[in-house]
Coordinates of C-alpha atoms and ligand atoms in Angstrom, one line a residue:
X1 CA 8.2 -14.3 -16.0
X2 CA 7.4 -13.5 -19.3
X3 CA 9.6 -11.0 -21.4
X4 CA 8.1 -8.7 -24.2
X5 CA 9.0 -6.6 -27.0
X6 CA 8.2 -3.7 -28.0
X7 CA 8.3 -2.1 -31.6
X8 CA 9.0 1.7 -32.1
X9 CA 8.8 3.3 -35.8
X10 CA 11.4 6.0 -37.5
X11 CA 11.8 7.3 -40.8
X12 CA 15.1 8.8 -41.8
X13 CA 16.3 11.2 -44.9
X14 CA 19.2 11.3 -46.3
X15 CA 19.2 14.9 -46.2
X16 CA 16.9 17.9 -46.0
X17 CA 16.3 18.3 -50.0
X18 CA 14.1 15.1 -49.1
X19 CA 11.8 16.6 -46.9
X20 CA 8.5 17.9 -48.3
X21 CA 8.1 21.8 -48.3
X22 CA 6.8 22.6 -44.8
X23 CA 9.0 20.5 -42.8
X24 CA 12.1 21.9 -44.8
X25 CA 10.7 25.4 -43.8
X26 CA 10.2 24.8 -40.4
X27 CA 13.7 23.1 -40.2
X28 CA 14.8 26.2 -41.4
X29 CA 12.9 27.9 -39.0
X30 CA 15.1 26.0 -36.6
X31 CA 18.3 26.6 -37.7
X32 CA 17.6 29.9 -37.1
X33 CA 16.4 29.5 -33.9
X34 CA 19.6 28.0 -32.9
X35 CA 21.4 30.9 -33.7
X36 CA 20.3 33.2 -31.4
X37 CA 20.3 30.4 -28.6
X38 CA 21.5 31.9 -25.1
X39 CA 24.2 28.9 -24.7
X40 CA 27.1 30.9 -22.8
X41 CA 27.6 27.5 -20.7
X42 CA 27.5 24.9 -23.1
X43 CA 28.6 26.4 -26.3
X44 CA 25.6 24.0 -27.8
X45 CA 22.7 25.5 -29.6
X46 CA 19.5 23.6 -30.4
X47 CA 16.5 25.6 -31.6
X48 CA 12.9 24.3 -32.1
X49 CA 9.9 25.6 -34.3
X50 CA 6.7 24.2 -33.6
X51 CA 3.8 24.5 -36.6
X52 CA 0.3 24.5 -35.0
X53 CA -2.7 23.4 -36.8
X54 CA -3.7 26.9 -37.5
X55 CA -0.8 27.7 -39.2
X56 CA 1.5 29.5 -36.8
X57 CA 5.5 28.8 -36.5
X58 CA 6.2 29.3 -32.9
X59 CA 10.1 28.9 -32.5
X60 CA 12.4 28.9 -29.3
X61 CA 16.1 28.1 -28.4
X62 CA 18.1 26.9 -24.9
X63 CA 18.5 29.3 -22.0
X64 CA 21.0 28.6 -20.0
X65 CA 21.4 30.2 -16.6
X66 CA 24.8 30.5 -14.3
X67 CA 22.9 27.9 -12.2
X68 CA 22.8 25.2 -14.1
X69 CA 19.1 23.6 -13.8
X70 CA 17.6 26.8 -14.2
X71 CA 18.2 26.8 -17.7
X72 CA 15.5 25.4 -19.7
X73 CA 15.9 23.4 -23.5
X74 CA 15.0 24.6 -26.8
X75 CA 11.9 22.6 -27.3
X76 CA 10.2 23.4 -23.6
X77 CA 10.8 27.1 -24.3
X78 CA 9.3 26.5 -28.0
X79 CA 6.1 24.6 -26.6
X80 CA 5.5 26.7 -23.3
X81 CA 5.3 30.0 -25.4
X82 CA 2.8 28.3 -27.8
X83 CA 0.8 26.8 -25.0
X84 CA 1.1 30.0 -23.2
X85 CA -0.1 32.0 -26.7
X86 CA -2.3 29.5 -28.2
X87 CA -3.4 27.8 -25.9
X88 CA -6.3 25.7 -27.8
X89 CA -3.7 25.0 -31.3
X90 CA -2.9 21.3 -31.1
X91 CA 0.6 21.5 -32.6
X92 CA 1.3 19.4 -35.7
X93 CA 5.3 19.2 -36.2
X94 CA 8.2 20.0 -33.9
X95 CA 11.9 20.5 -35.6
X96 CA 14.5 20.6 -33.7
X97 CA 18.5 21.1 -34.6
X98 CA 21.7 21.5 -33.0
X99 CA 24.8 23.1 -33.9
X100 CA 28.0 23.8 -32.3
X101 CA 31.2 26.1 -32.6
X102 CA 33.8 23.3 -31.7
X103 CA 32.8 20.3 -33.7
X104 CA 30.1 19.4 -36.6
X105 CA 27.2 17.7 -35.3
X106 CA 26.5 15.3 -38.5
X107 CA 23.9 13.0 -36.3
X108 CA 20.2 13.8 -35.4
X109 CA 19.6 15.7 -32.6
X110 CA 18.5 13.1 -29.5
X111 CA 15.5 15.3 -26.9
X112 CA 16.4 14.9 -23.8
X113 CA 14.1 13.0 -21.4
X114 CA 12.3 15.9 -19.3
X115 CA 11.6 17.2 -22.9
X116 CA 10.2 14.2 -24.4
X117 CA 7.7 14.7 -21.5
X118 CA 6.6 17.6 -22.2
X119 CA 6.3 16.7 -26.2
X120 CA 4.1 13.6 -24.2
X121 CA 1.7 16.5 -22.2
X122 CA 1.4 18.2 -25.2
X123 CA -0.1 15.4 -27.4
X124 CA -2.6 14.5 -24.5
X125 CA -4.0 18.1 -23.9
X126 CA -4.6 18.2 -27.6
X127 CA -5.3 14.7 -27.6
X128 CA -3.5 14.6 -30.9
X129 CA -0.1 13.5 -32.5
X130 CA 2.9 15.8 -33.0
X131 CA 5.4 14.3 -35.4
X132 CA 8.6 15.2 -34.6
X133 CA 11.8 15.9 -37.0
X134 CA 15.0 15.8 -35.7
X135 CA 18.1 17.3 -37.2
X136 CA 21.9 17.9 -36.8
X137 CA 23.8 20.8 -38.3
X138 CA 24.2 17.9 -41.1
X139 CA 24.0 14.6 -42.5
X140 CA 20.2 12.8 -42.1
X141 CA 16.9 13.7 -40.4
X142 CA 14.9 11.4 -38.5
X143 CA 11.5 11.7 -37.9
X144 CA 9.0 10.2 -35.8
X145 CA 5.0 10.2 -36.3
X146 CA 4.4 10.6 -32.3
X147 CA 6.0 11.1 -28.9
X148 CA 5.1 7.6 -28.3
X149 CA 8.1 6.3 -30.7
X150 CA 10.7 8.2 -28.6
X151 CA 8.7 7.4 -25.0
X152 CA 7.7 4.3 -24.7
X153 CA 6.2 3.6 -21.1
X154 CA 5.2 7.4 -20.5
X155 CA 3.8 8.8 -17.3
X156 CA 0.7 9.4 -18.2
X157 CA -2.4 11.3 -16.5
X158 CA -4.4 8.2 -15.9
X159 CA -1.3 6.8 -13.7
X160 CA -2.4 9.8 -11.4
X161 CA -5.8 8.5 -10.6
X162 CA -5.0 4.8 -10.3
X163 CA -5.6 4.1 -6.1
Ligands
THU201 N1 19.5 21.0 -25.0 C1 18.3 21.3 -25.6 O1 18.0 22.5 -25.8 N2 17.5 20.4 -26.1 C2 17.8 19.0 -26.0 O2 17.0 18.2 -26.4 C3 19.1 18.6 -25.4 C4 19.9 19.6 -24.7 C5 20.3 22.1 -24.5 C6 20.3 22.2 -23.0 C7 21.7 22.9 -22.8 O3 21.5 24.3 -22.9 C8 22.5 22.4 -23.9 O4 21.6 21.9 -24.9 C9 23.5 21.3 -23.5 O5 22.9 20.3 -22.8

């Protein structure tokens, strides 16, 4: 048996005035997003904007639905309609942020797994990194450079043709 370790890579801000220009916008972009989240359920709204390498902000927010797992998470519903509208635009940066009507949410948004998977499909049909800021209502932003900071271990294609 021999164990390993593996090293994963974050930066944090203190706060959004330290975040260059275009990632404060698309944040912004976010928090917008959130607001017009369909969250009847959960009383949680996240929203997502996605900037694609020509350009375009494509943003989306959660859906819930009366049965449960039909609902679908702010970042799927962000990527889907840019993969869905622009198809061949790699995306660049994903923001996503969280707010909720019962308490302050002072800590980074964390993506839930199925979502971190589709961040992962995204970067391999692109074959290109998408740095990823996450953001609460308040307090710091993290950020990572890739998926593979927040996925380690991935399911990836290749795993499909092994056999
Ligand atoms: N949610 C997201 O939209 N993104 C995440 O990364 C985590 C959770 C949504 C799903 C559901 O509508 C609500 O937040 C509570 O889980």
């Amino acid at each position: 048996m021999k164990r390993h370790e593996l090293k994963i890579s974050y930066a944090e801000f203190e706060n959004e005035s330290e975040l260059n220009e275009s990632d404060r916008e698309l944040l912004q972009k976010a928090r917008v997003a959130a607001e017009s989240a369909y969250a009847p359920y959960s009383n949680f709204y996240v929203g997502a904007a996605l900037l694609l390498k020509n350009g375009q902000i494509i943003t989306g927010n959660n859906q819930e639905n009366v049965a449960y797992p039909s609902g679908l998470c702010a970042e799927r519903v962000a990527i889907y309609a840019a993969g869905a509208t622009f198809p061949d635009e790699a995306i660049e940066t994903i923001a996503v942020t969280c707010k909720s009507p019962a308490f302050e949410v002072n800590e980074p948004l964390s993506p839930c797994g199925a979502c971190r998977q589709a961040i992962a499909e995204y970067e391999m049909r692109h074959n290109s990194k998408i740095r990823i800021l996450l953001a609460g209502e308040k307090g710091r932003i993290r950020m990572v450079e890739s998926i593979s900071d927040l996925l380690p271990f991935m399911f990836k294609a290749e795993e499909l043709k092994k056999g």
